[in-house]
Amino acid sequence: MKSIIELNAGLKKQIDEIAEVAGYLWQRGWAERNGGNISVNVTDLIPEEAKSFASLQQVKLPKAFNIIANNYFYVTGTGKRMRYVATKPMENGAIIRLNETGDAYDIIADQLVIPTSELASHLSMHSYMREFRDPNMKVVCHTHPTDLIALTHNKRFLEPNVMARILWSMIPESRIVVPRGIGIVPYNVPGTMELADATILELEKHDVVMWEKHGTLAVGDDIIETFDMIDTLSKSAQIYLLSKQAGFEPEGMTNQQLDDLVDLFNLPE
Ligand code: 13P
Ligand code: ZN
């Protein structure tokens, strides 16, 4: 049987990029077993002939997502390993279509892969981005970066703006690549709507959110860019932790040095 991605070059390119990033998540050591999940709104890339594909399974959602009704998403499968998403994205993820009221979805391709346990959370974020941020924001990428998670185990870093200020000040790139800072979400059980709702509040101001003692989540237009944001913050976290291990407090860039970047790189205030 032909894969849906063979029917549209744009869709194939998108899935190839997801697979590329899944490989990076694994190589970075952020994706133990089935750790992490990815979803991308691929509605504009679905070939006409695939719209009549039979449903492999219909699943009810815990609430109606009417803003993204009839939209299509690629989502990684629950329990699936990123290292295998990297090599076989259509065997470790699926394309789903929300129904006309947005309260259920059909798995339409290629195989009966059950979406991530965080699907309702991802869909709330897609719905929020479409309605209140920017309809071009099509990607939600959640992963478990060891160094960033370590920092969330210290309450001091969870105070407002502390995490962003420290990580920004380690290297100019952090200020430039993650200009909207970092949202902090207190610990909550993975996959719950409580975790999703708390995350959405942070997405008003930020593109990257840290989940206490769990992981990070980044949203954006482009899967590669979401990876880059987390990767850059991870580098800053490593510099911070390495300095501490070497026995000194890293000086960090000054407020003036950080502020100078805002004008120079035309960053959002
Ligand atoms: P899934 O395998 O259901 O996607 O869960 C992985 C995860 O990271 C939960 O937070
Ligand atoms: Zn997780």
PDB file of C-alpha atoms and ligand atoms in Angstrom:
ATOM      1  CA  MET A   1       0.000   0.000   0.000  1.00  0.00           C
ATOM      2  CA  LYS A   2       1.177   3.499  -0.878  1.00  0.00           C
ATOM      3  CA  SER A   3       1.954   5.788   2.042  1.00  0.00           C
ATOM      4  CA  ILE A   4      -0.019   9.040   2.209  1.00  0.00           C
ATOM      5  CA  ILE A   5       3.294  10.899   2.090  1.00  0.00           C
ATOM      6  CA  GLU A   6       3.938   9.593  -1.423  1.00  0.00           C
ATOM      7  CA  LEU A   7       0.868  11.505  -2.612  1.00  0.00           C
ATOM      8  CA  ASN A   8       2.119  14.986  -1.792  1.00  0.00           C
ATOM      9  CA  ALA A   9       5.687  16.310  -1.885  1.00  0.00           C
ATOM     10  CA  GLY A  10       4.922  19.024   0.688  1.00  0.00           C
ATOM     11  CA  LEU A  11       3.567  16.486   3.161  1.00  0.00           C
ATOM     12  CA  LYS A  12       6.591  14.237   2.597  1.00  0.00           C
ATOM     13  CA  LYS A  13       8.945  17.158   3.263  1.00  0.00           C
ATOM     14  CA  GLN A  14       7.087  17.961   6.498  1.00  0.00           C
ATOM     15  CA  ILE A  15       7.211  14.356   7.718  1.00  0.00           C
ATOM     16  CA  ASP A  16      10.913  14.140   6.758  1.00  0.00           C
ATOM     17  CA  GLU A  17      11.601  17.190   8.951  1.00  0.00           C
ATOM     18  CA  ILE A  18       9.690  15.660  11.866  1.00  0.00           C
ATOM     19  CA  ALA A  19      11.769  12.491  11.454  1.00  0.00           C
ATOM     20  CA  GLU A  20      14.947  14.582  11.333  1.00  0.00           C
ATOM     21  CA  VAL A  21      14.050  16.310  14.611  1.00  0.00           C
ATOM     22  CA  ALA A  22      12.980  13.023  16.258  1.00  0.00           C
ATOM     23  CA  GLY A  23      16.510  11.791  15.493  1.00  0.00           C
ATOM     24  CA  TYR A  24      18.026  14.878  17.137  1.00  0.00           C
ATOM     25  CA  LEU A  25      15.871  14.394  20.263  1.00  0.00           C
ATOM     26  CA  TRP A  26      17.186  10.854  20.573  1.00  0.00           C
ATOM     27  CA  GLN A  27      20.805  11.782  19.813  1.00  0.00           C
ATOM     28  CA  ARG A  28      20.696  14.546  22.421  1.00  0.00           C
ATOM     29  CA  GLY A  29      19.614  12.030  25.069  1.00  0.00           C
ATOM     30  CA  TRP A  30      16.299  13.766  25.601  1.00  0.00           C
ATOM     31  CA  ALA A  31      14.080  10.881  24.492  1.00  0.00           C
ATOM     32  CA  GLU A  32      14.449   7.911  26.834  1.00  0.00           C
ATOM     33  CA  ARG A  33      12.125   5.073  25.800  1.00  0.00           C
ATOM     34  CA  ASN A  34       8.923   6.803  24.577  1.00  0.00           C
ATOM     35  CA  GLY A  35       9.793  10.187  26.121  1.00  0.00           C
ATOM     36  CA  GLY A  36       8.433  13.193  24.248  1.00  0.00           C
ATOM     37  CA  ASN A  37       5.842  13.707  21.539  1.00  0.00           C
ATOM     38  CA  ILE A  38       5.340  15.867  18.445  1.00  0.00           C
ATOM     39  CA  SER A  39       2.260  17.123  16.619  1.00  0.00           C
ATOM     40  CA  VAL A  40       2.073  19.232  13.466  1.00  0.00           C
ATOM     41  CA  ASN A  41      -0.998  20.727  11.819  1.00  0.00           C
ATOM     42  CA  VAL A  42      -0.731  19.408   8.241  1.00  0.00           C
ATOM     43  CA  THR A  43      -4.196  20.467   7.031  1.00  0.00           C
ATOM     44  CA  ASP A  44      -2.792  22.482   4.102  1.00  0.00           C
ATOM     45  CA  LEU A  45      -0.661  19.539   2.948  1.00  0.00           C
ATOM     46  CA  ILE A  46      -3.273  16.794   2.788  1.00  0.00           C
ATOM     47  CA  PRO A  47      -3.718  15.548  -0.794  1.00  0.00           C
ATOM     48  CA  GLU A  48      -7.301  15.702  -2.109  1.00  0.00           C
ATOM     49  CA  GLU A  49      -7.512  11.936  -2.611  1.00  0.00           C
ATOM     50  CA  ALA A  50      -6.546  11.293   1.040  1.00  0.00           C
ATOM     51  CA  LYS A  51      -9.530  13.260   2.296  1.00  0.00           C
ATOM     52  CA  SER A  52     -11.769  10.312   1.459  1.00  0.00           C
ATOM     53  CA  PHE A  53      -9.523   7.732   3.167  1.00  0.00           C
ATOM     54  CA  ALA A  54     -11.517   5.369   5.359  1.00  0.00           C
ATOM     55  CA  SER A  55     -11.200   5.822   9.106  1.00  0.00           C
ATOM     56  CA  LEU A  56      -9.002   3.181  10.732  1.00  0.00           C
ATOM     57  CA  GLN A  57     -10.524   4.079  14.084  1.00  0.00           C
ATOM     58  CA  GLN A  58     -12.620   6.888  15.483  1.00  0.00           C
ATOM     59  CA  VAL A  59     -11.787   8.176  18.958  1.00  0.00           C
ATOM     60  CA  LYS A  60     -13.796  10.571  21.125  1.00  0.00           C
ATOM     61  CA  LEU A  61     -11.954  13.570  22.612  1.00  0.00           C
ATOM     62  CA  PRO A  62     -12.471  14.795  26.205  1.00  0.00           C
ATOM     63  CA  LYS A  63     -13.788  18.109  24.874  1.00  0.00           C
ATOM     64  CA  ALA A  64     -14.706  19.796  21.590  1.00  0.00           C
ATOM     65  CA  PHE A  65     -11.963  21.681  19.762  1.00  0.00           C
ATOM     66  CA  ASN A  66     -14.226  23.561  17.347  1.00  0.00           C
ATOM     67  CA  ILE A  67     -11.558  26.062  16.256  1.00  0.00           C
ATOM     68  CA  ILE A  68      -9.568  23.237  14.674  1.00  0.00           C
ATOM     69  CA  ALA A  69     -12.546  21.118  13.537  1.00  0.00           C
ATOM     70  CA  ASN A  70     -11.829  19.311  10.237  1.00  0.00           C
ATOM     71  CA  ASN A  71      -8.095  19.920  10.642  1.00  0.00           C
ATOM     72  CA  TYR A  72      -5.494  17.212  10.006  1.00  0.00           C
ATOM     73  CA  PHE A  73      -2.499  16.528  12.237  1.00  0.00           C
ATOM     74  CA  TYR A  74       0.540  14.311  12.162  1.00  0.00           C
ATOM     75  CA  VAL A  75       1.032  13.039  15.722  1.00  0.00           C
ATOM     76  CA  THR A  76       3.587  10.688  17.204  1.00  0.00           C
ATOM     77  CA  GLY A  77       2.135   7.516  18.693  1.00  0.00           C
ATOM     78  CA  THR A  78       1.721   6.844  22.388  1.00  0.00           C
ATOM     79  CA  GLY A  79       4.459   4.579  23.693  1.00  0.00           C
ATOM     80  CA  LYS A  80       6.441   4.992  20.465  1.00  0.00           C
ATOM     81  CA  ARG A  81      10.157   5.695  20.593  1.00  0.00           C
ATOM     82  CA  MET A  82      11.612   8.864  19.049  1.00  0.00           C
ATOM     83  CA  ARG A  83      14.548   6.857  17.742  1.00  0.00           C
ATOM     84  CA  TYR A  84      12.097   4.877  15.624  1.00  0.00           C
ATOM     85  CA  VAL A  85      10.004   7.937  14.668  1.00  0.00           C
ATOM     86  CA  ALA A  86      13.317   9.113  13.174  1.00  0.00           C
ATOM     87  CA  THR A  87      13.581   6.151  10.818  1.00  0.00           C
ATOM     88  CA  LYS A  88       9.921   5.157  10.337  1.00  0.00           C
ATOM     89  CA  PRO A  89       7.703   8.176  11.057  1.00  0.00           C
ATOM     90  CA  MET A  90       4.576   6.638   9.519  1.00  0.00           C
ATOM     91  CA  GLU A  91       4.888   3.446  11.575  1.00  0.00           C
ATOM     92  CA  ASN A  92       5.407   5.359  14.818  1.00  0.00           C
ATOM     93  CA  GLY A  93       2.965   8.181  14.247  1.00  0.00           C
ATOM     94  CA  ALA A  94      -0.320   8.752  12.439  1.00  0.00           C
ATOM     95  CA  ILE A  95      -2.293  11.313  10.506  1.00  0.00           C
ATOM     96  CA  ILE A  96      -5.586  12.119  12.181  1.00  0.00           C
ATOM     97  CA  ARG A  97      -8.574  14.223  11.098  1.00  0.00           C
ATOM     98  CA  LEU A  98     -10.808  16.015  13.571  1.00  0.00           C
ATOM     99  CA  ASN A  99     -14.516  15.711  12.813  1.00  0.00           C
ATOM    100  CA  GLU A 100     -16.788  18.619  11.919  1.00  0.00           C
ATOM    101  CA  THR A 101     -17.444  19.512  15.559  1.00  0.00           C
ATOM    102  CA  GLY A 102     -13.905  18.858  16.777  1.00  0.00           C
ATOM    103  CA  ASP A 103     -15.002  16.455  19.521  1.00  0.00           C
ATOM    104  CA  ALA A 104     -13.624  13.263  17.947  1.00  0.00           C
ATOM    105  CA  TYR A 105     -10.934  12.272  15.483  1.00  0.00           C
ATOM    106  CA  ASP A 106     -10.352   9.591  12.888  1.00  0.00           C
ATOM    107  CA  ILE A 107      -6.995   7.946  12.348  1.00  0.00           C
ATOM    108  CA  ILE A 108      -6.718   7.997   8.549  1.00  0.00           C
ATOM    109  CA  ALA A 109      -3.101   7.083   7.702  1.00  0.00           C
ATOM    110  CA  ASP A 110      -1.001   5.114   7.313  1.00  0.00           C
ATOM    111  CA  GLN A 111      -1.550   2.600  10.093  1.00  0.00           C
ATOM    112  CA  LEU A 112      -3.573   2.205  13.248  1.00  0.00           C
ATOM    113  CA  VAL A 113      -1.114   4.020  15.520  1.00  0.00           C
ATOM    114  CA  ILE A 114      -2.774   5.448  18.624  1.00  0.00           C
ATOM    115  CA  PRO A 115      -1.753   9.104  19.126  1.00  0.00           C
ATOM    116  CA  THR A 116       0.290  10.348  22.073  1.00  0.00           C
ATOM    117  CA  SER A 117      -1.350  10.340  25.505  1.00  0.00           C
ATOM    118  CA  GLU A 118      -0.812  14.121  25.412  1.00  0.00           C
ATOM    119  CA  LEU A 119      -3.006  14.523  22.297  1.00  0.00           C
ATOM    120  CA  ALA A 120      -5.763  16.515  24.036  1.00  0.00           C
ATOM    121  CA  SER A 121      -3.080  18.807  25.437  1.00  0.00           C
ATOM    122  CA  HIS A 122      -1.480  19.262  22.021  1.00  0.00           C
ATOM    123  CA  LEU A 123      -4.860  19.948  20.417  1.00  0.00           C
ATOM    124  CA  SER A 124      -5.687  22.599  23.037  1.00  0.00           C
ATOM    125  CA  MET A 125      -2.416  24.291  22.183  1.00  0.00           C
ATOM    126  CA  HIS A 126      -3.053  24.115  18.421  1.00  0.00           C
ATOM    127  CA  SER A 127      -6.505  25.532  19.002  1.00  0.00           C
ATOM    128  CA  TYR A 128      -5.103  28.320  21.181  1.00  0.00           C
ATOM    129  CA  MET A 129      -2.397  29.205  18.641  1.00  0.00           C
ATOM    130  CA  ARG A 130      -4.911  29.305  15.787  1.00  0.00           C
ATOM    131  CA  GLU A 131      -7.354  31.503  17.703  1.00  0.00           C
ATOM    132  CA  PHE A 132      -5.149  33.799  19.757  1.00  0.00           C
ATOM    133  CA  ARG A 133      -1.533  33.707  18.534  1.00  0.00           C
ATOM    134  CA  ASP A 134      -0.847  33.088  14.855  1.00  0.00           C
ATOM    135  CA  PRO A 135      -2.401  30.512  12.483  1.00  0.00           C
ATOM    136  CA  ASN A 136       1.083  29.878  11.043  1.00  0.00           C
ATOM    137  CA  MET A 137       2.091  28.295  14.355  1.00  0.00           C
ATOM    138  CA  LYS A 138       1.580  24.656  13.445  1.00  0.00           C
ATOM    139  CA  VAL A 139       4.026  22.751  15.629  1.00  0.00           C
ATOM    140  CA  VAL A 140       4.031  21.458  19.218  1.00  0.00           C
ATOM    141  CA  CYS A 141       7.216  19.658  20.267  1.00  0.00           C
ATOM    142  CA  HIS A 142       7.569  18.137  23.736  1.00  0.00           C
ATOM    143  CA  THR A 143      10.800  16.519  24.936  1.00  0.00           C
ATOM    144  CA  HIS A 144      12.780  15.624  28.087  1.00  0.00           C
ATOM    145  CA  PRO A 145      16.117  17.537  28.072  1.00  0.00           C
ATOM    146  CA  THR A 146      18.150  16.276  31.037  1.00  0.00           C
ATOM    147  CA  ASP A 147      19.912  19.555  31.869  1.00  0.00           C
ATOM    148  CA  LEU A 148      16.789  21.737  31.671  1.00  0.00           C
ATOM    149  CA  ILE A 149      14.766  19.262  33.747  1.00  0.00           C
ATOM    150  CA  ALA A 150      17.539  19.265  36.382  1.00  0.00           C
ATOM    151  CA  LEU A 151      17.100  23.020  36.803  1.00  0.00           C
ATOM    152  CA  THR A 152      13.368  22.614  37.434  1.00  0.00           C
ATOM    153  CA  HIS A 153      14.188  20.591  40.565  1.00  0.00           C
ATOM    154  CA  ASN A 154      15.236  23.770  42.352  1.00  0.00           C
ATOM    155  CA  LYS A 155      12.352  26.039  43.417  1.00  0.00           C
ATOM    156  CA  ARG A 156      14.575  29.125  43.072  1.00  0.00           C
ATOM    157  CA  PHE A 157      14.633  28.713  39.291  1.00  0.00           C
ATOM    158  CA  LEU A 158      10.846  28.434  39.146  1.00  0.00           C
ATOM    159  CA  GLU A 159      10.287  31.957  40.470  1.00  0.00           C
ATOM    160  CA  PRO A 160       9.007  34.393  37.794  1.00  0.00           C
ATOM    161  CA  ASN A 161      11.656  35.235  35.171  1.00  0.00           C
ATOM    162  CA  VAL A 162      14.552  33.587  37.041  1.00  0.00           C
ATOM    163  CA  MET A 163      15.027  30.660  34.641  1.00  0.00           C
ATOM    164  CA  ALA A 164      14.905  32.859  31.533  1.00  0.00           C
ATOM    165  CA  ARG A 165      17.235  35.474  33.043  1.00  0.00           C
ATOM    166  CA  ILE A 166      19.879  32.888  33.980  1.00  0.00           C
ATOM    167  CA  LEU A 167      19.723  30.969  30.694  1.00  0.00           C
ATOM    168  CA  TRP A 168      19.617  34.135  28.563  1.00  0.00           C
ATOM    169  CA  SER A 169      22.703  35.440  30.304  1.00  0.00           C
ATOM    170  CA  MET A 170      24.884  32.396  29.544  1.00  0.00           C
ATOM    171  CA  ILE A 171      25.244  33.114  25.800  1.00  0.00           C
ATOM    172  CA  PRO A 172      23.832  35.834  23.502  1.00  0.00           C
ATOM    173  CA  GLU A 173      22.176  33.180  21.311  1.00  0.00           C
ATOM    174  CA  SER A 174      19.709  32.258  24.045  1.00  0.00           C
ATOM    175  CA  ARG A 175      18.419  35.843  24.191  1.00  0.00           C
ATOM    176  CA  ILE A 176      18.239  35.941  20.378  1.00  0.00           C
ATOM    177  CA  VAL A 177      16.807  32.477  19.625  1.00  0.00           C
ATOM    178  CA  VAL A 178      14.288  32.433  22.517  1.00  0.00           C
ATOM    179  CA  PRO A 179      13.322  36.123  22.667  1.00  0.00           C
ATOM    180  CA  ARG A 180       9.976  35.547  24.401  1.00  0.00           C
ATOM    181  CA  GLY A 181      11.565  33.868  27.403  1.00  0.00           C
ATOM    182  CA  ILE A 182      10.436  30.727  29.173  1.00  0.00           C
ATOM    183  CA  GLY A 183       7.121  29.899  30.803  1.00  0.00           C
ATOM    184  CA  ILE A 184       7.161  27.774  33.952  1.00  0.00           C
ATOM    185  CA  VAL A 185       4.402  25.273  34.693  1.00  0.00           C
ATOM    186  CA  PRO A 186       4.287  23.651  38.149  1.00  0.00           C
ATOM    187  CA  TYR A 187       4.303  19.860  38.275  1.00  0.00           C
ATOM    188  CA  ASN A 188       1.158  18.159  37.043  1.00  0.00           C
ATOM    189  CA  VAL A 189       0.383  14.644  35.894  1.00  0.00           C
ATOM    190  CA  PRO A 190       1.461  14.111  32.237  1.00  0.00           C
ATOM    191  CA  GLY A 191      -1.395  14.066  29.747  1.00  0.00           C
ATOM    192  CA  THR A 192      -3.923  15.900  31.928  1.00  0.00           C
ATOM    193  CA  MET A 193      -6.032  18.875  30.841  1.00  0.00           C
ATOM    194  CA  GLU A 194      -4.785  20.688  33.988  1.00  0.00           C
ATOM    195  CA  LEU A 195      -1.251  20.524  32.585  1.00  0.00           C
ATOM    196  CA  ALA A 196      -2.539  21.650  29.171  1.00  0.00           C
ATOM    197  CA  ASP A 197      -4.506  24.595  30.593  1.00  0.00           C
ATOM    198  CA  ALA A 198      -1.586  25.781  32.720  1.00  0.00           C
ATOM    199  CA  THR A 199       0.666  25.538  29.651  1.00  0.00           C
ATOM    200  CA  ILE A 200      -1.689  27.597  27.504  1.00  0.00           C
ATOM    201  CA  LEU A 201      -1.623  30.423  30.045  1.00  0.00           C
ATOM    202  CA  GLU A 202       2.162  30.521  29.604  1.00  0.00           C
ATOM    203  CA  LEU A 203       1.925  30.414  25.795  1.00  0.00           C
ATOM    204  CA  GLU A 204       0.323  33.867  25.875  1.00  0.00           C
ATOM    205  CA  LYS A 205       3.787  35.294  26.449  1.00  0.00           C
ATOM    206  CA  HIS A 206       6.231  32.502  25.603  1.00  0.00           C
ATOM    207  CA  ASP A 207       7.105  30.006  22.872  1.00  0.00           C
ATOM    208  CA  VAL A 208       8.922  27.655  25.235  1.00  0.00           C
ATOM    209  CA  VAL A 209       7.506  26.271  28.461  1.00  0.00           C
ATOM    210  CA  MET A 210       9.178  24.135  31.097  1.00  0.00           C
ATOM    211  CA  TRP A 211       7.159  21.537  32.922  1.00  0.00           C
ATOM    212  CA  GLU A 212       8.533  21.138  36.449  1.00  0.00           C
ATOM    213  CA  LYS A 213      10.323  17.782  36.936  1.00  0.00           C
ATOM    214  CA  HIS A 214       9.130  16.576  33.507  1.00  0.00           C
ATOM    215  CA  GLY A 215      10.355  18.359  30.380  1.00  0.00           C
ATOM    216  CA  THR A 216      10.012  21.204  27.926  1.00  0.00           C
ATOM    217  CA  LEU A 217       7.499  22.113  25.260  1.00  0.00           C
ATOM    218  CA  ALA A 218       8.065  24.475  22.350  1.00  0.00           C
ATOM    219  CA  VAL A 219       5.603  25.830  19.793  1.00  0.00           C
ATOM    220  CA  GLY A 220       6.191  27.554  16.481  1.00  0.00           C
ATOM    221  CA  ASP A 221       5.856  27.646  12.699  1.00  0.00           C
ATOM    222  CA  ASP A 222       8.627  25.207  12.009  1.00  0.00           C
ATOM    223  CA  ILE A 223       9.654  21.940  13.664  1.00  0.00           C
ATOM    224  CA  ILE A 224      13.367  22.654  13.153  1.00  0.00           C
ATOM    225  CA  GLU A 225      13.000  26.040  14.882  1.00  0.00           C
ATOM    226  CA  THR A 226      11.211  24.503  17.879  1.00  0.00           C
ATOM    227  CA  PHE A 227      14.115  22.072  18.250  1.00  0.00           C
ATOM    228  CA  ASP A 228      16.631  24.928  17.932  1.00  0.00           C
ATOM    229  CA  MET A 229      14.983  26.884  20.752  1.00  0.00           C
ATOM    230  CA  ILE A 230      15.189  23.948  23.165  1.00  0.00           C
ATOM    231  CA  ASP A 231      18.703  23.054  21.990  1.00  0.00           C
ATOM    232  CA  THR A 232      19.956  26.605  22.601  1.00  0.00           C
ATOM    233  CA  LEU A 233      18.436  26.692  26.100  1.00  0.00           C
ATOM    234  CA  SER A 234      19.939  23.288  26.810  1.00  0.00           C
ATOM    235  CA  LYS A 235      23.374  24.651  25.866  1.00  0.00           C
ATOM    236  CA  SER A 236      22.899  27.546  28.287  1.00  0.00           C
ATOM    237  CA  ALA A 237      21.841  25.114  31.026  1.00  0.00           C
ATOM    238  CA  GLN A 238      24.992  23.070  30.398  1.00  0.00           C
ATOM    239  CA  ILE A 239      27.225  26.139  30.673  1.00  0.00           C
ATOM    240  CA  TYR A 240      25.513  27.099  33.924  1.00  0.00           C
ATOM    241  CA  LEU A 241      25.774  23.612  35.431  1.00  0.00           C
ATOM    242  CA  LEU A 242      29.364  23.060  34.201  1.00  0.00           C
ATOM    243  CA  SER A 243      30.449  26.336  35.789  1.00  0.00           C
ATOM    244  CA  LYS A 244      28.865  25.273  39.071  1.00  0.00           C
ATOM    245  CA  GLN A 245      30.541  21.861  38.854  1.00  0.00           C
ATOM    246  CA  ALA A 246      33.880  23.604  38.268  1.00  0.00           C
ATOM    247  CA  GLY A 247      33.290  25.412  41.557  1.00  0.00           C
ATOM    248  CA  PHE A 248      32.446  28.948  40.430  1.00  0.00           C
ATOM    249  CA  GLU A 249      29.312  31.002  39.913  1.00  0.00           C
ATOM    250  CA  PRO A 250      29.105  31.932  36.225  1.00  0.00           C
ATOM    251  CA  GLU A 251      29.144  35.719  35.869  1.00  0.00           C
ATOM    252  CA  GLY A 252      26.485  35.860  33.166  1.00  0.00           C
ATOM    253  CA  MET A 253      25.905  38.688  30.728  1.00  0.00           C
ATOM    254  CA  THR A 254      24.846  41.995  32.277  1.00  0.00           C
ATOM    255  CA  ASN A 255      21.353  43.463  31.848  1.00  0.00           C
ATOM    256  CA  GLN A 256      22.858  46.076  29.536  1.00  0.00           C
ATOM    257  CA  GLN A 257      24.516  43.424  27.370  1.00  0.00           C
ATOM    258  CA  LEU A 258      21.217  41.561  27.123  1.00  0.00           C
ATOM    259  CA  ASP A 259      19.200  44.711  26.393  1.00  0.00           C
ATOM    260  CA  ASP A 260      21.620  45.754  23.641  1.00  0.00           C
ATOM    261  CA  LEU A 261      20.635  42.609  21.730  1.00  0.00           C
ATOM    262  CA  VAL A 262      16.957  43.628  21.662  1.00  0.00           C
ATOM    263  CA  ASP A 263      17.553  46.595  19.322  1.00  0.00           C
ATOM    264  CA  LEU A 264      20.386  45.027  17.407  1.00  0.00           C
ATOM    265  CA  PHE A 265      18.394  41.911  16.522  1.00  0.00           C
ATOM    266  CA  ASN A 266      14.970  43.554  16.494  1.00  0.00           C
ATOM    267  CA  LEU A 267      13.694  41.208  19.203  1.00  0.00           C
ATOM    268  CA  PRO A 268      10.160  41.381  20.624  1.00  0.00           C
ATOM    269  CA  GLU A 269      10.257  43.312  23.963  1.00  0.00           C
TER     270      GLU A 269
HETATM  271  P1  13P B   1       3.479   9.343  24.939  1.00  0.00           P
HETATM  272  O1  13P B   1       4.304   8.112  24.619  1.00  0.00           O
HETATM  273  O2  13P B   1       2.060   8.991  25.260  1.00  0.00           O
HETATM  274  O3  13P B   1       3.600  10.375  23.835  1.00  0.00           O
HETATM  275  O4  13P B   1       4.065   9.988  26.259  1.00  0.00           O
HETATM  276  C1  13P B   1       5.389  10.453  26.307  1.00  0.00           C
HETATM  277  C2  13P B   1       5.581  11.618  27.207  1.00  0.00           C
HETATM  278  O5  13P B   1       6.603  12.264  27.151  1.00  0.00           O
HETATM  279  C3  13P B   1       4.519  11.979  28.172  1.00  0.00           C
HETATM  280  O6  13P B   1       4.790  13.229  28.740  1.00  0.00           O
HETATM  281 ZN    ZN B   2       6.836  13.950  28.619  1.00  0.00          ZN
END
